[in-house]
Coordinates of N, CA and C in Angstrom, one line a residue:
X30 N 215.6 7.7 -152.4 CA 215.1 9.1 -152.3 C 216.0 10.0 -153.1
X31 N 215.3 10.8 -153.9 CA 216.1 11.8 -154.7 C 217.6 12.8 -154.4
X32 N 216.5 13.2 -152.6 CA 217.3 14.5 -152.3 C 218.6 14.3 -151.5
X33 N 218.8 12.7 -151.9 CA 219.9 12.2 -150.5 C 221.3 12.6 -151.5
X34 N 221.0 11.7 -153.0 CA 222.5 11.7 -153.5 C 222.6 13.5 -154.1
X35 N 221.5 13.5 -154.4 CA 222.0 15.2 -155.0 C 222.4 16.5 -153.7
X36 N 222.0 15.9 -152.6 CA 222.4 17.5 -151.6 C 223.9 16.8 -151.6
X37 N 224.7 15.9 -152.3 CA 226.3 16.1 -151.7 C 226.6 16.6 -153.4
X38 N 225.8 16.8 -153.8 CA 226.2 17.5 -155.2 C 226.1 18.8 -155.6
X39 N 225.9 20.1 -154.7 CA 225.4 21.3 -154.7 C 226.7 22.1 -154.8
X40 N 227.2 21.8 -155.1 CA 228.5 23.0 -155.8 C 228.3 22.9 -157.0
X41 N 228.2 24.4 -157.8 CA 228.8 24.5 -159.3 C 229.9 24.0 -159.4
X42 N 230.1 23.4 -160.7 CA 229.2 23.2 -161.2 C 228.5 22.1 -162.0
X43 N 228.3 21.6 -160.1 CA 227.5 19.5 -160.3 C 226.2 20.5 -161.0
X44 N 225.5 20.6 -160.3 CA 224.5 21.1 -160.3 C 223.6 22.3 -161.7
X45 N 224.4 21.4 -163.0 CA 224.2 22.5 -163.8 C 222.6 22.5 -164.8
X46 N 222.2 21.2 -164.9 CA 221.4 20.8 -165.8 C 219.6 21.0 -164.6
X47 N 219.2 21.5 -165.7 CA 217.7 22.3 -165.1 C 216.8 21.3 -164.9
X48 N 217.0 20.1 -165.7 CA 215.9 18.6 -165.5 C 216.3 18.1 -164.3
X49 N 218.0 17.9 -163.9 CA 218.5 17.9 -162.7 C 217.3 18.3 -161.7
X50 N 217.4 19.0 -161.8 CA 216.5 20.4 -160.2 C 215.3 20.2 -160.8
X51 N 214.9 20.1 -161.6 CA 213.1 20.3 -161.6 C 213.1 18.3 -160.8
X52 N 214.0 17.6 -161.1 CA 213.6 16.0 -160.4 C 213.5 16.3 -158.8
X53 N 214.5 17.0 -158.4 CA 214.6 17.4 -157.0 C 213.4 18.1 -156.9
X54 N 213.2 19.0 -157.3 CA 212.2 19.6 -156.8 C 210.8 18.9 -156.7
X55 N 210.3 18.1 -157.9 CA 208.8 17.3 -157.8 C 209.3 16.0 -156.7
X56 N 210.2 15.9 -156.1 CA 210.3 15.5 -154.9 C 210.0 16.4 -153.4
X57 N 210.8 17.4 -153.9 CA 210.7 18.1 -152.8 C 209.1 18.6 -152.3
X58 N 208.4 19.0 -153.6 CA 207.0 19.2 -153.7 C 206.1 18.3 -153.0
X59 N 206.3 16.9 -153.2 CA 205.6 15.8 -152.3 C 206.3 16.3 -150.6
X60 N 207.2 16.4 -150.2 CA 207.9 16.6 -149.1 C 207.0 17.9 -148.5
X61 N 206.5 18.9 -149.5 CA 206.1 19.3 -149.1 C 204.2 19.4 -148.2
X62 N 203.9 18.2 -148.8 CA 202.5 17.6 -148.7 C 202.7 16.8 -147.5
X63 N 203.7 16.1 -147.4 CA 203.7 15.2 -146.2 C 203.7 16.5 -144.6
X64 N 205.0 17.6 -144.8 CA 205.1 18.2 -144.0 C 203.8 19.1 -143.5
X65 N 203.0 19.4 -144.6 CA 201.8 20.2 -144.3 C 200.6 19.5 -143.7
X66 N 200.6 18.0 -144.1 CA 199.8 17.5 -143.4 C 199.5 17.2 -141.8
X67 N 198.7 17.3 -141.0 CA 198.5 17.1 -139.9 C 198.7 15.6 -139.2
X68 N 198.5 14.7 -140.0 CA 199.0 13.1 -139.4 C 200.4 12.6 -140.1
X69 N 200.9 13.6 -140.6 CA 202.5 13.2 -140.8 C 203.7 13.9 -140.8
X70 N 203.0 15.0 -140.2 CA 203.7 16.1 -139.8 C 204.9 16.0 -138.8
X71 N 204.5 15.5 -137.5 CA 205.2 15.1 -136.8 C 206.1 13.9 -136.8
X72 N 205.9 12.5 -137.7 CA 206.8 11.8 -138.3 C 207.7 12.3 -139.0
X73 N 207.5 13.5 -140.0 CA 208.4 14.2 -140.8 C 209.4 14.8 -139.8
X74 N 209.0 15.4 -138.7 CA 210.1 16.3 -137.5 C 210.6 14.8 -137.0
X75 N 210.7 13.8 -136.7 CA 211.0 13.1 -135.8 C 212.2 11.8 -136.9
X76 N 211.6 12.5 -138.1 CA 212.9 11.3 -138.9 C 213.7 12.4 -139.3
X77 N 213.6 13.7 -138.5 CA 214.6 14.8 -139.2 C 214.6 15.3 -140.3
X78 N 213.8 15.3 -141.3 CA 213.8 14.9 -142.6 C 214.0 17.0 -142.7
X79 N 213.5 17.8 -142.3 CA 214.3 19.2 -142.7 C 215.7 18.9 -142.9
X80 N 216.7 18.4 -142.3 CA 217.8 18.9 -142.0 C 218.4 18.3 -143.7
X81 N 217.7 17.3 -144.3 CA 217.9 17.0 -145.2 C 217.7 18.2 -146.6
X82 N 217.3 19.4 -146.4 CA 217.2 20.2 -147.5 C 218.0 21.7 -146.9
X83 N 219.0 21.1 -146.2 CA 219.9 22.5 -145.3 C 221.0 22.7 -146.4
X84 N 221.4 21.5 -147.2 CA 222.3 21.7 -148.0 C 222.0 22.4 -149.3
X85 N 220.8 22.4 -149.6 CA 219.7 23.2 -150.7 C 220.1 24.9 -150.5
X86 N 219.2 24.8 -149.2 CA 219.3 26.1 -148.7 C 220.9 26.6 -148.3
X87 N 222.0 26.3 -148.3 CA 223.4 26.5 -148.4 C 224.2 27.2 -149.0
X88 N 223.2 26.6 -150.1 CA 223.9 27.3 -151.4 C 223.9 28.6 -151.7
X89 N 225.1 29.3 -153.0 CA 225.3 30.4 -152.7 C 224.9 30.7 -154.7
X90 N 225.1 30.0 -155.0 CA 224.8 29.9 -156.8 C 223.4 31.1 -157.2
X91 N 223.7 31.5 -157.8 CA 222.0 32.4 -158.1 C 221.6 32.2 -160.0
X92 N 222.8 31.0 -160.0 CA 221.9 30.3 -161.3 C 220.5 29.4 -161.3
X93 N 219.6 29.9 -161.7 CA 218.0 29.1 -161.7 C 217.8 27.9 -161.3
X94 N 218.9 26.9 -161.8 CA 218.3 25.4 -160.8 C 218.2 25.4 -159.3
X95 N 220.0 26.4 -158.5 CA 220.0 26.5 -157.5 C 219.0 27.2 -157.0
X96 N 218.1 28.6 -157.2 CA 217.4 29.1 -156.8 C 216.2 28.6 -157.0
X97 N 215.6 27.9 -157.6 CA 215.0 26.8 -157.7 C 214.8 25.7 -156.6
X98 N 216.1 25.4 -156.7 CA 215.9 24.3 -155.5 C 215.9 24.5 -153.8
X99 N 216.2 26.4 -153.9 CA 215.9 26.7 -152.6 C 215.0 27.1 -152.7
X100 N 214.0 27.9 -153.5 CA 212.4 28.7 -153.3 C 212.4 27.1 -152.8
X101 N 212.4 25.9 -153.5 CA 211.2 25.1 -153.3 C 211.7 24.2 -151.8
X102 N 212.7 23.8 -151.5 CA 213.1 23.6 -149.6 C 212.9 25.0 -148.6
X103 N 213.1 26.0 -148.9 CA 212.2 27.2 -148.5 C 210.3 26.8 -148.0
X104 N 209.8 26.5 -149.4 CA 208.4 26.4 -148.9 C 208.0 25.0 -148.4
X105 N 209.1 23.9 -148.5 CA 208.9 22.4 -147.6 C 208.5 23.5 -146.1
X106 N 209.9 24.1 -145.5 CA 209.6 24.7 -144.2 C 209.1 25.8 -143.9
X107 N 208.4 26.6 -144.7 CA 207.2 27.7 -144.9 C 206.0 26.3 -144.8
X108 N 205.6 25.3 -145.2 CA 204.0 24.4 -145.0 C 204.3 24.1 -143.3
X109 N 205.9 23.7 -143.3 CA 206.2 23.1 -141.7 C 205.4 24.4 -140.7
X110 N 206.2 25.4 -140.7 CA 205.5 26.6 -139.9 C 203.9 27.1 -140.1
X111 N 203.8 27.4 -141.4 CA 202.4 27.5 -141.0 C 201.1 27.1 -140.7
X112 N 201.4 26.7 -140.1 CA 200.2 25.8 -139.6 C 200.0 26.2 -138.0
X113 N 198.6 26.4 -137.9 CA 198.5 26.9 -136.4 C 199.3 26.6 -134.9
X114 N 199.3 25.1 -135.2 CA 199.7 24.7 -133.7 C 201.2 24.3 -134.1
X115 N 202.0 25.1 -133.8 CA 203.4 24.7 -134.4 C 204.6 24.9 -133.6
X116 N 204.2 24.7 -132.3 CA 205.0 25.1 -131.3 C 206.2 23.9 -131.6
X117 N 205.6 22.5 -131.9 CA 206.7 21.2 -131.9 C 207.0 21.8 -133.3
X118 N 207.4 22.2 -133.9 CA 207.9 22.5 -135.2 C 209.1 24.0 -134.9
X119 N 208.7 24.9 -134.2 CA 209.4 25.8 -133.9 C 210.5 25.3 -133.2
X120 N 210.1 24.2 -132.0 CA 211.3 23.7 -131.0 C 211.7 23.2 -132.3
X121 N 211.6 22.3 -133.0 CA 212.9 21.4 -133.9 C 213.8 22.4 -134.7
X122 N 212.9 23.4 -135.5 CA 213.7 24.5 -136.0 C 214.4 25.2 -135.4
X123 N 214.7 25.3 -134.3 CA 215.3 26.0 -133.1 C 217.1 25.4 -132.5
X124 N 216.3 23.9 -133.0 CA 217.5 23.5 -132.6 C 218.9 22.8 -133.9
X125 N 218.3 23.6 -134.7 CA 219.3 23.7 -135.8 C 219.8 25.0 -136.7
X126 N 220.1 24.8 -137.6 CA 220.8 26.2 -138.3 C 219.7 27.0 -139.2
X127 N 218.3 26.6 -139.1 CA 217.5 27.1 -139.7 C 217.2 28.8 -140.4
X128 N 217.7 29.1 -138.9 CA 217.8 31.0 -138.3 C 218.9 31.6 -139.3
X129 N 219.8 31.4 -139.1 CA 221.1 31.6 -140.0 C 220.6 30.8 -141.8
X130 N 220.3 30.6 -142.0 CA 219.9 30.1 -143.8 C 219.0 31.0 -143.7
X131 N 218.1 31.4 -142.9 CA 217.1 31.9 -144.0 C 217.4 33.5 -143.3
X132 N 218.4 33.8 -143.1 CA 219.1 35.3 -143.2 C 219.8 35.5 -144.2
X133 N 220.8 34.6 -144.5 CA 221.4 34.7 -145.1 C 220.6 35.0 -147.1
X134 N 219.9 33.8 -146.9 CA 218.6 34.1 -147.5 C 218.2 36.0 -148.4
X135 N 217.3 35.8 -147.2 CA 216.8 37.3 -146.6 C 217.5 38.3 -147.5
X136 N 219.5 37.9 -147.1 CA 220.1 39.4 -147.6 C 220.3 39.0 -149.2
X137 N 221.0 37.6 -149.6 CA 221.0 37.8 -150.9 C 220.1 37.2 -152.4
X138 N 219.1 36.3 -151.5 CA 218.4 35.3 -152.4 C 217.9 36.8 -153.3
X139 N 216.8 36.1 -154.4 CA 215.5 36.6 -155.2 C 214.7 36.9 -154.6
X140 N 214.0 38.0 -154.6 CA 212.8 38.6 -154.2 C 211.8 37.6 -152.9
X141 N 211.6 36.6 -154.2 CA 210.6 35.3 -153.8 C 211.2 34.6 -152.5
X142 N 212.4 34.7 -153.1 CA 213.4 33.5 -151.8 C 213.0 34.1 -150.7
X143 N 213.2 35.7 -150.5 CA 213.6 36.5 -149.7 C 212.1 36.3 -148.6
X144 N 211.2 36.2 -149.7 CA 209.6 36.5 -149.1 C 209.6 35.3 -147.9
X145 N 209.9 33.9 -148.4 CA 209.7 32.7 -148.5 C 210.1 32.5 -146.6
X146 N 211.5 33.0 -146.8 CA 212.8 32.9 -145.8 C 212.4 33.8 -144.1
X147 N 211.5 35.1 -144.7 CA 211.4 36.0 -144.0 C 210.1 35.3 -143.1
X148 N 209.3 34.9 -144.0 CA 207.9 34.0 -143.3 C 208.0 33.5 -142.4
X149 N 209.1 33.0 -142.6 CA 209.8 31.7 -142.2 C 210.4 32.0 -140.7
X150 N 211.5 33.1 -140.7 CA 211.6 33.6 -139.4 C 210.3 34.3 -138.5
X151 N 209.5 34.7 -139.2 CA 208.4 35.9 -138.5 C 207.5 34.5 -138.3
X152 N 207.1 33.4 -138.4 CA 206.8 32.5 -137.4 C 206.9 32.2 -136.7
X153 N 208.6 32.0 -136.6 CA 209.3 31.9 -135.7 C 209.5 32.4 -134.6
X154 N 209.4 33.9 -134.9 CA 209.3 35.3 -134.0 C 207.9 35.2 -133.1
X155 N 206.8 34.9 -134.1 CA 205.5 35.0 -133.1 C 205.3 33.6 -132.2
X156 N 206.3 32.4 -132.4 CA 206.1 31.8 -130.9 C 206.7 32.3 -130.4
X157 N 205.9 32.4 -128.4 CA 206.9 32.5 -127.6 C 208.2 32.2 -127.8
X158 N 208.5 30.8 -127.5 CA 209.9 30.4 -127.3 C 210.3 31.4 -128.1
X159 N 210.5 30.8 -129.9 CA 210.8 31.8 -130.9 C 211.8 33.0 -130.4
X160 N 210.3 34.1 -129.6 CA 211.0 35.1 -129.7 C 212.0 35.3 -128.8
X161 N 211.5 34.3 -127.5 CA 212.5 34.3 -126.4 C 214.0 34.3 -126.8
X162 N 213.9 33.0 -127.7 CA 215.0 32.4 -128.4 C 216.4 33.2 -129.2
X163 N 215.4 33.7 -130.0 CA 216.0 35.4 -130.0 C 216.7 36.5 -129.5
X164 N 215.7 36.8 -128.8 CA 216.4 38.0 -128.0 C 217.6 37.5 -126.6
X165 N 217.1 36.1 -126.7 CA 218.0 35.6 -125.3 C 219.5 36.3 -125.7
X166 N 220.4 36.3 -126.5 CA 221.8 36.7 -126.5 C 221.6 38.0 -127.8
X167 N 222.5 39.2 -127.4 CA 223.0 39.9 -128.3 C 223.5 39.8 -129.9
X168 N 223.8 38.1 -129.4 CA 224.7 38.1 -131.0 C 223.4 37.5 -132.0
X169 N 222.1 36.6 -131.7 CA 221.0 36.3 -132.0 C 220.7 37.7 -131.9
X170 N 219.7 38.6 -131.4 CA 219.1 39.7 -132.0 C 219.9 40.6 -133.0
X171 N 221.4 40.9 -132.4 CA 222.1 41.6 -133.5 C 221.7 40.9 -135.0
X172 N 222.1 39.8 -135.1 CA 221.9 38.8 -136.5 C 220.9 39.1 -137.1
X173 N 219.8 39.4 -136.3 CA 218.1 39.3 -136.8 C 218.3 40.8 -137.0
X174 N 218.5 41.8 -136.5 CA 218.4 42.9 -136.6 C 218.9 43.7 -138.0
X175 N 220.3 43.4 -137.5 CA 221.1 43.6 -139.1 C 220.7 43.7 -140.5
X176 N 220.2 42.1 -140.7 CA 219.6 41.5 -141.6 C 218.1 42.5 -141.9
X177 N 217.5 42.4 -141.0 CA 216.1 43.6 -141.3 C 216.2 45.1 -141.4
X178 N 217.3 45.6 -141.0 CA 218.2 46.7 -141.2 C 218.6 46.6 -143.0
X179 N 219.5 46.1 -143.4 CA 219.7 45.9 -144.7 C 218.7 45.6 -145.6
X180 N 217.6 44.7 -145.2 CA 216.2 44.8 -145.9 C 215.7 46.0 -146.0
X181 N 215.8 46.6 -145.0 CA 214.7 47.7 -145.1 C 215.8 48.9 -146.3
X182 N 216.6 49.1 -146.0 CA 217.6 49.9 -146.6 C 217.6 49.4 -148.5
X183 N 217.5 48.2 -148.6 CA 217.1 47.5 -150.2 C 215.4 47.7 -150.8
X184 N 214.0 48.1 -149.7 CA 213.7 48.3 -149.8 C 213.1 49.8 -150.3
X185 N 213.8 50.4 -149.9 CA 213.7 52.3 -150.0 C 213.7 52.3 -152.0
X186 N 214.7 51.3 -152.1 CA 215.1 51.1 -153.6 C 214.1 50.4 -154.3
X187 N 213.4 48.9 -154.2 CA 213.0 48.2 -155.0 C 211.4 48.5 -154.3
X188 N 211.4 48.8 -153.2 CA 209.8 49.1 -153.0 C 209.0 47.5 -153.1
X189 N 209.0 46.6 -152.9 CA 208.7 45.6 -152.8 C 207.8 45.5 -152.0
X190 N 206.4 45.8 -151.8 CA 205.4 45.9 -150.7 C 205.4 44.9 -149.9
X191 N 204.8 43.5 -150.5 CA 204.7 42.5 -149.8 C 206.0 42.2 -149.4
X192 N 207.2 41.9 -149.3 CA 207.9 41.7 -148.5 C 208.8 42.8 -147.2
X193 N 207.8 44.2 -147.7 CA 208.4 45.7 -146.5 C 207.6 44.7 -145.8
X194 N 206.3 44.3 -145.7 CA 205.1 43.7 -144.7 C 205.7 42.9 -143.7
X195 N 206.4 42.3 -144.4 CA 207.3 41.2 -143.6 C 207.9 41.7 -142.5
X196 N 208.8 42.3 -143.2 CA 210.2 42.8 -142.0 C 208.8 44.3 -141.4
X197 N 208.3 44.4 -141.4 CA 207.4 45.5 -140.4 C 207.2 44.4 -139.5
X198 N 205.9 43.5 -139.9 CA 206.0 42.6 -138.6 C 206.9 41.7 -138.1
X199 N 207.9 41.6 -138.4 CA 209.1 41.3 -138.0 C 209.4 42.3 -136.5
X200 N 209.6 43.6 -137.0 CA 210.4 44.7 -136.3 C 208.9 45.0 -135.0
X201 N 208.0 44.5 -134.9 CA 206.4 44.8 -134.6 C 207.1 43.9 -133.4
X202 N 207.2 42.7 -133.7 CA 207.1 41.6 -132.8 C 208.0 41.5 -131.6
X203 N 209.2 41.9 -132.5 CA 210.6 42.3 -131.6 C 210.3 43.0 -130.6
X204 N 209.7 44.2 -131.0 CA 209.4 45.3 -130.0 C 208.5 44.8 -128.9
X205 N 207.7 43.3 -129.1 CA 207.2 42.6 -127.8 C 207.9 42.3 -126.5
X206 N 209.3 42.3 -127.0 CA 210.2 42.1 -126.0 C 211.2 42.7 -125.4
X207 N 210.5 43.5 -124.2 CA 211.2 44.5 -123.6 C 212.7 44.9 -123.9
X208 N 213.5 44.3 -124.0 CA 215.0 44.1 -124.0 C 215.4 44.7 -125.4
X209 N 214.5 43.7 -126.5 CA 214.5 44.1 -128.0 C 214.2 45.7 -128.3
X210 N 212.9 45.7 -127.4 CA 212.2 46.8 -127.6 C 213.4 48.2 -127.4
X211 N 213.9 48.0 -126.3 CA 214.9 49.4 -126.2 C 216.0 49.4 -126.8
X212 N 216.7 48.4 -127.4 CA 217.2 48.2 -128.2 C 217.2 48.8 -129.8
X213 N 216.0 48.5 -129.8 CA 215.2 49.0 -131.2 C 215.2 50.7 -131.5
X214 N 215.0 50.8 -130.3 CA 215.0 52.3 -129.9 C 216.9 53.3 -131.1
X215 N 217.5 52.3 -130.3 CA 218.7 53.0 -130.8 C 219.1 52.5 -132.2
X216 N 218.7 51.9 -132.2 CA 218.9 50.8 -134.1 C 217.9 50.8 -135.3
X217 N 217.1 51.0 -134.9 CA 215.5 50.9 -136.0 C 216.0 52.2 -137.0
X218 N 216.3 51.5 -137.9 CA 216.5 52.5 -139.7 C 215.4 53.2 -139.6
X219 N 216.3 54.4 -140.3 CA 215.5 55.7 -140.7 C 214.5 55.7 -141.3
X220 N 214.2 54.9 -142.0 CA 213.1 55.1 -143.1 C 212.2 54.3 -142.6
X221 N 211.9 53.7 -141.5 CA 211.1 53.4 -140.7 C 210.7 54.3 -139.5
X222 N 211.2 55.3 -139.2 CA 211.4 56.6 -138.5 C 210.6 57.5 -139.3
X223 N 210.9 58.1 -140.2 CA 210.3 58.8 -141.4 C 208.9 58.5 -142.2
X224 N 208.5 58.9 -143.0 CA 207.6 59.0 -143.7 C 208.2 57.8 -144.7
X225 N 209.1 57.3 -144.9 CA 209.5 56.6 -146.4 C 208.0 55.6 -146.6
X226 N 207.8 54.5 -145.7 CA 207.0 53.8 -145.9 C 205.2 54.1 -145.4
X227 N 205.2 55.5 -145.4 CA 204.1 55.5 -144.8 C 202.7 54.6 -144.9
X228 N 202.7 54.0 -146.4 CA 201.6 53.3 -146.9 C 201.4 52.1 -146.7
X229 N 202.3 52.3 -145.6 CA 203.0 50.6 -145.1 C 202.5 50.9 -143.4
X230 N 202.8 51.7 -143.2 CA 203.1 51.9 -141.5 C 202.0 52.7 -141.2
X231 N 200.4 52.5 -141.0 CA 199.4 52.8 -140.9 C 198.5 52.6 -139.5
X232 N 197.8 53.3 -138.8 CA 196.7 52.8 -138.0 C 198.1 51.8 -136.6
X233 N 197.7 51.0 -136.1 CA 198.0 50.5 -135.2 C 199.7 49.9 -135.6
X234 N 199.9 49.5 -136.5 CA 201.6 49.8 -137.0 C 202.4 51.2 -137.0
X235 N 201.6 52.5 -136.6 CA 202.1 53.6 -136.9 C 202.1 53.5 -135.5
X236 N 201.3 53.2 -134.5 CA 201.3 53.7 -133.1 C 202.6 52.9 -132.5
X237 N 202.4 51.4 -133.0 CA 203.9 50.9 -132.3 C 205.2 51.0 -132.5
X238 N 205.1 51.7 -133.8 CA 206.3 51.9 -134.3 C 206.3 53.3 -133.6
X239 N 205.5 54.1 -133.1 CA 205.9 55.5 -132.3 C 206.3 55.1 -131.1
X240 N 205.9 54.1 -130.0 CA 206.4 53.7 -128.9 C 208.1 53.0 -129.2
X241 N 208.2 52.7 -130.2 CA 209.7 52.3 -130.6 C 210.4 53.7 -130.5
X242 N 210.2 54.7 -130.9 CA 211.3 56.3 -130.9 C 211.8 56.3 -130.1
X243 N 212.9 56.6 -129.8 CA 213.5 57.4 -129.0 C 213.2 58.6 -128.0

């Protein structure tokens, strides 16, 4: 298998040649076919085979093969999550470092990474457990909070629509959970307060984000 000998090779600068990462990746691409499918889905969770592209997502390089070879382990576990019934997918994500990569993500990847990573949590967020999971300890919601705090704050700047969408329903969901919710009260950035996104925060997002104020 491709991705075995190269994930102990992800430091600059093993990892410098672009044919390198495009081989990994038209692997990772099939990986991504098996995970989306519905009768091999669950053998994919059960041989552990995510935890095999953690070292992908690790990395801190923002030269193109690396970013590269995380957009594309990014959307192996964006096919894993999206899919309707994904409660056994959420529990396995749950029980690894998934939440932490794709924050870290979130604050410094590309645009795309950022999109990819955020999906990725806000799946996560709309299962129950998920959001239980979350909100259960201070230092979990702080983490999640933060991170969508600093987005939104990078957003005022780059205006990136489709990914404000994200961290809205992100900050949407949170607010489902009482705990979060008053929480939110005292933390939720200004410019989600304000008019900045109005063209974003419309109709039934405007209302819940008014039961979030103070």
């Amino acid at each position: 298998m491709i991705t075995l000998p190269l994930s102990a090779l992800v430091s600059p600068p093993s990892l410098t040649a672009i044919n390198a990462s495009n081989r990994v990746c038209n692997a990772l691409a099939l990986l991504q076919c098996v995970a989306s499918h519905n009768e091999t889905r669950a053998l994919f969770l059960q041989a552990h085979l995510p935890l095999f592209l953690y070292p992908f997502l690790n990395t801190t390089s923002k030269t193109r093969p690396f970013e590269y070879l995380r957009l594309t382990s990014l959307g192996v576990i964006g096919a894993l999550v999206k899919q309707n019934d994904n409660s056994e997918v959420i529990n396995f994500l749950l029980s690894t470092e998934i939440i932490p990569l794709c924050l870290r993500i979130m604050e410094t990847g590309s645009e795309l990474s950022k999109t990819v990573a955020i999906f990725i949590v806000q799946k996560i967020l709309l299962d129950e457990m998920g959001l239980a999971y979350i909100c259960q300890t201070y230092e979990r919601f702080y983490a999640v909070g933060t991170v969508l705090s600093n987005m939104v704050n990078q957003l005022v700047e780059t205006q990136a629509v489709r990914l404000l969408k994200h961290v809205v329903r992100c900050y949407l969901r949170l607010s489902d959970n009482l705990r979060a919710r008053e929480a939110l009260r005292a933390c939720l950035p200004e410019p989600l307060r304000d008019t900045t996104f109005s063209q974003v925060l419309q109709g039934r997002k405007a209302k819940k984000f008014a039961e979030i104020q103070p």
